[in-house]
CSV table of C-alpha atoms in Angstrom, one decimal:
chain,number,residue,atom,x,y,z
A,232,MET,CA,-1.0,2.9,11.0
A,233,ASP,CA,0.4,6.5,10.9
A,234,THR,CA,-2.5,8.3,12.4
A,235,LYS,CA,-1.2,11.8,11.2
A,236,THR,CA,-1.3,10.7,7.6
A,237,ASP,CA,-4.3,8.3,7.5
A,238,GLN,CA,-7.3,10.2,6.1
A,239,LEU,CA,-10.0,8.0,7.7
A,240,TYR,CA,-8.5,8.7,11.2
A,241,GLN,CA,-8.2,12.2,10.4
A,242,PHE,CA,-11.9,12.5,9.3
A,243,PHE,CA,-13.0,11.0,12.4
A,244,ILE,CA,-10.6,12.8,14.8
A,245,THR,CA,-11.8,16.1,13.2
A,246,GLU,CA,-15.4,15.4,12.7
A,247,PHE,CA,-16.5,12.8,15.3
A,248,PRO,CA,-13.9,12.3,18.1
A,249,PHE,CA,-14.0,9.1,19.7
A,250,ASN,CA,-11.8,8.4,22.5
A,251,LYS,CA,-8.3,7.8,21.0
A,252,GLU,CA,-8.5,4.0,21.7
A,253,GLY,CA,-11.8,3.7,20.3
A,254,LEU,CA,-10.9,5.5,17.3
A,255,GLU,CA,-7.9,3.5,16.5
A,256,LEU,CA,-9.7,0.2,17.0
A,257,PHE,CA,-12.6,1.6,14.7
A,258,VAL,CA,-10.2,2.5,12.0
A,259,HIS,CA,-8.4,-0.6,12.2
A,260,SER,CA,-11.7,-2.5,11.7
A,261,PHE,CA,-12.1,-1.3,8.2
A,262,GLU,CA,-10.9,-3.7,5.4
A,263,THR,CA,-9.2,-2.4,2.1
A,264,LYS,CA,-10.7,-3.3,-1.3
A,265,LYS,CA,-9.8,-2.4,-4.7
A,266,TYR,CA,-12.1,-1.9,-7.7
A,267,LYS,CA,-11.5,-1.6,-11.4
A,268,LYS,CA,-12.7,1.3,-13.6
A,269,ASN,CA,-16.4,0.7,-14.5
A,270,GLN,CA,-17.0,-1.8,-11.7
A,271,PRO,CA,-20.3,-1.4,-9.9
A,272,ILE,CA,-20.1,-0.7,-6.1
A,273,LEU,CA,-23.9,-0.5,-5.3
A,274,HIS,CA,-26.8,-1.8,-7.2
A,275,PHE,CA,-30.4,-0.5,-7.4
A,276,GLY,CA,-32.7,-2.8,-5.2
A,277,THR,CA,-29.9,-4.0,-2.8
A,278,THR,CA,-29.7,-3.0,0.8
A,279,GLU,CA,-26.6,-1.2,2.0
A,280,LYS,CA,-24.6,-3.4,4.4
A,281,GLU,CA,-21.3,-1.5,4.9
A,282,LEU,CA,-19.7,1.7,5.4
A,283,ARG,CA,-17.4,2.6,2.6
A,284,PHE,CA,-14.6,5.3,2.8
A,285,LEU,CA,-13.0,6.2,-0.6
A,286,ASP,CA,-9.2,6.2,-0.1
A,287,SER,CA,-8.5,7.0,-3.9
A,288,GLY,CA,-10.2,7.1,-7.3
A,289,ILE,CA,-13.6,8.5,-8.4
A,290,ILE,CA,-17.1,7.0,-7.9
A,291,ARG,CA,-20.2,8.2,-9.4
A,292,GLU,CA,-23.7,7.8,-8.1
A,293,PHE,CA,-26.6,7.6,-10.5
A,294,TYR,CA,-30.2,6.6,-11.1
A,295,ALA,CA,-30.9,4.2,-14.0
A,296,ASN,CA,-33.7,2.7,-15.8
A,297,ASN,CA,-33.7,0.6,-19.0
A,298,GLU,CA,-33.6,3.8,-21.1
A,299,LYS,CA,-31.4,6.2,-19.5
A,300,GLU,CA,-29.0,7.1,-16.5
A,301,LYS,CA,-28.8,10.5,-14.5
A,302,ASN,CA,-25.7,11.2,-12.6
A,303,ILE,CA,-26.6,12.6,-9.0
A,304,ASP,CA,-23.2,12.8,-7.4
A,305,PHE,CA,-19.7,12.1,-7.5
A,306,PHE,CA,-17.3,11.1,-4.8
A,307,LEU,CA,-13.5,11.8,-4.8
A,308,ALA,CA,-10.8,10.7,-2.3
A,309,ASN,CA,-11.5,11.1,1.6
A,310,GLU,CA,-15.3,10.9,1.4
A,311,PHE,CA,-17.8,8.3,2.5
A,312,VAL,CA,-19.7,6.6,-0.5
A,313,THR,CA,-22.3,4.8,1.6
A,314,ASP,CA,-26.0,5.2,0.8
A,315,PHE,CA,-26.7,6.0,4.5
A,316,TYR,CA,-30.4,6.0,4.1
A,317,SER,CA,-30.3,2.3,3.0
A,318,PHE,CA,-27.8,1.5,5.6
A,319,VAL,CA,-29.5,2.9,8.6
A,320,SER,CA,-33.2,2.1,7.4
A,321,ASP,CA,-32.5,-1.5,6.0
A,322,LYS,CA,-34.5,-0.5,2.8
A,323,PRO,CA,-33.3,-1.2,-0.6
A,324,THR,CA,-31.5,1.7,-2.4
A,325,ARG,CA,-32.6,3.4,-5.4
A,326,LYS,CA,-29.2,4.3,-6.4
A,327,ASN,CA,-26.3,2.9,-8.3
A,328,GLN,CA,-22.7,3.4,-7.8
A,329,GLU,CA,-20.0,2.6,-10.2
A,330,CYS,CA,-16.2,3.3,-10.4
A,331,VAL,CA,-15.2,6.2,-12.8
A,332,THR,CA,-11.6,5.2,-12.2
A,333,ASP,CA,-9.7,2.4,-10.4
A,334,VAL,CA,-10.5,2.8,-6.7
A,335,GLN,CA,-9.4,1.8,-3.3
A,336,ILE,CA,-12.0,1.7,-0.6
A,337,ARG,CA,-12.2,0.8,3.2
A,338,THR,CA,-15.2,-1.0,4.3
A,339,LEU,CA,-16.7,-1.8,7.6
A,340,SER,CA,-19.6,-4.2,7.9
A,341,LYS,CA,-22.9,-2.9,9.5
A,342,GLU,CA,-22.5,-5.6,12.1
A,343,LYS,CA,-19.1,-4.3,13.2
A,344,PHE,CA,-20.4,-0.6,12.9
A,345,LEU,CA,-23.5,-1.5,15.2
A,346,HIS,CA,-21.0,-2.9,17.6
A,347,PHE,CA,-19.1,0.5,17.8
A,348,LEU,CA,-22.5,2.3,18.2
A,349,LYS,CA,-23.2,0.3,21.3
A,350,GLU,CA,-19.6,0.6,22.5
A,351,TYR,CA,-19.1,4.3,22.1
A,352,THR,CA,-21.8,6.9,22.5
A,353,CYS,CA,-20.2,9.2,19.8
A,354,GLY,CA,-21.2,6.6,17.1
A,355,LYS,CA,-24.8,7.8,17.6
A,356,LEU,CA,-23.5,11.4,16.9
A,357,PHE,CA,-21.8,10.2,13.7
A,358,VAL,CA,-25.0,8.8,12.3
A,359,ASP,CA,-27.1,11.9,13.1
A,360,GLU,CA,-24.4,14.3,11.9
A,361,ILE,CA,-24.0,12.4,8.8
A,362,PHE,CA,-27.8,12.4,8.1
A,363,GLN,CA,-28.0,16.1,8.6
A,364,ARG,CA,-25.3,16.8,6.3
A,365,ILE,CA,-26.8,14.5,3.6
A,366,ILE,CA,-30.1,16.1,3.8
A,367,ALA,CA,-28.7,19.7,3.8
A,368,LYS,CA,-26.5,18.7,0.7
A,369,LYS,CA,-29.3,17.1,-1.1
A,370,GLU,CA,-31.7,19.9,-0.4
A,371,GLN,CA,-29.2,22.4,-1.7
A,372,ASP,CA,-28.3,20.4,-4.7
A,373,GLU,CA,-31.8,19.7,-5.8
A,374,PHE,CA,-32.9,23.4,-5.2
A,375,CYS,CA,-29.9,24.5,-7.5
A,376,GLN,CA,-30.7,21.9,-10.1
A,377,PHE,CA,-34.4,23.0,-10.1
A,378,ILE,CA,-33.9,26.8,-10.0
A,379,ASN,CA,-30.7,27.6,-11.9
A,380,THR,CA,-29.9,27.0,-15.6
A,381,ALA,CA,-27.4,24.5,-16.8
A,382,GLU,CA,-24.9,27.3,-17.2
A,383,GLU,CA,-25.4,28.6,-13.6
A,384,ASN,CA,-25.1,25.1,-12.3
A,385,TYR,CA,-21.9,24.7,-14.3
A,386,LYS,CA,-20.5,28.0,-12.9
A,387,ASN,CA,-21.3,26.6,-9.5
A,388,LEU,CA,-19.3,23.6,-10.1
A,389,LEU,CA,-16.5,25.8,-11.2
A,390,GLN,CA,-16.7,27.7,-7.8
A,391,HIS,CA,-17.5,25.0,-5.5
A,392,LYS,CA,-16.3,21.6,-7.1
A,393,PRO,CA,-13.4,22.4,-9.5
A,394,LEU,CA,-11.9,19.0,-8.9
A,395,TRP,CA,-15.1,17.5,-10.5
A,396,LEU,CA,-14.4,19.4,-13.6
A,397,GLN,CA,-10.7,18.5,-13.6
A,398,GLN,CA,-11.1,14.9,-12.9
A,399,ILE,CA,-14.5,13.6,-14.2
A,400,PRO,CA,-15.2,12.9,-17.9
A,401,GLN,CA,-17.3,15.7,-19.4
A,402,TYR,CA,-20.1,13.4,-20.5
A,403,HIS,CA,-20.7,12.4,-16.8
A,404,ILE,CA,-20.8,16.1,-15.9
A,405,ALA,CA,-23.2,16.6,-18.6
A,406,SER,CA,-25.4,14.0,-17.3
A,407,TYR,CA,-25.1,15.4,-13.7
A,408,LEU,CA,-26.4,18.8,-15.2
A,409,GLY,CA,-29.2,17.1,-17.1
A,410,ILE,CA,-27.8,18.3,-20.6
A,411,THR,CA,-26.1,16.8,-23.5
A,412,PRO,CA,-22.2,16.7,-23.9
A,413,GLU,CA,-22.7,19.1,-26.8
A,414,THR,CA,-24.6,21.6,-24.8
A,415,LEU,CA,-22.1,21.2,-22.0
A,416,SER,CA,-19.4,22.2,-24.8
A,417,ARG,CA,-21.2,25.2,-25.9
A,418,ILE,CA,-21.5,26.4,-22.2
A,419,ARG,CA,-17.8,25.9,-21.7
A,420,LYS,CA,-16.9,27.9,-24.8
A,421,ARG,CA,-19.2,30.8,-23.6
A,422,ILE,CA,-17.7,30.8,-20.2
A,423,PHE,CA,-14.0,30.5,-21.3
């Protein structure tokens, strides 16, 4: 493994420094898996049993019932795509995750992760920090979705998440914004 170019290694060395030996062992413990477009990664009602780091591709996270789906997040390369609440609490997830494109993911079982938590004190820091980031992001996203108009939320994506708008199909973006694809098309025409 070339640690200078490995994105998972770089993520941890920057954000959650283990000692170097521990970090290399940790990163080497992940297994690589490939999934096809439209293949599910996580299902409502299951309990999260692995950490997943997205090497390439796009994954959408959504709520669903028999009548509709609502996209709540998207993940692009070099992000964790784990439902950390379910992972840590051992409670079933309310979310679904599905591949928008073919993806490559690295996974680590909860069992191996718990071993690293015992072995390296910075593992606890990882869990605490990830939870704080998730809560802050969720709070901000929910507030914006509630307080802003769909057009304001679209402009926010233009400013803060332009890759979403370049790489994710517009009907998925419309679902995320809580509008129809036709309404999204009208918003885009007004802006551009």
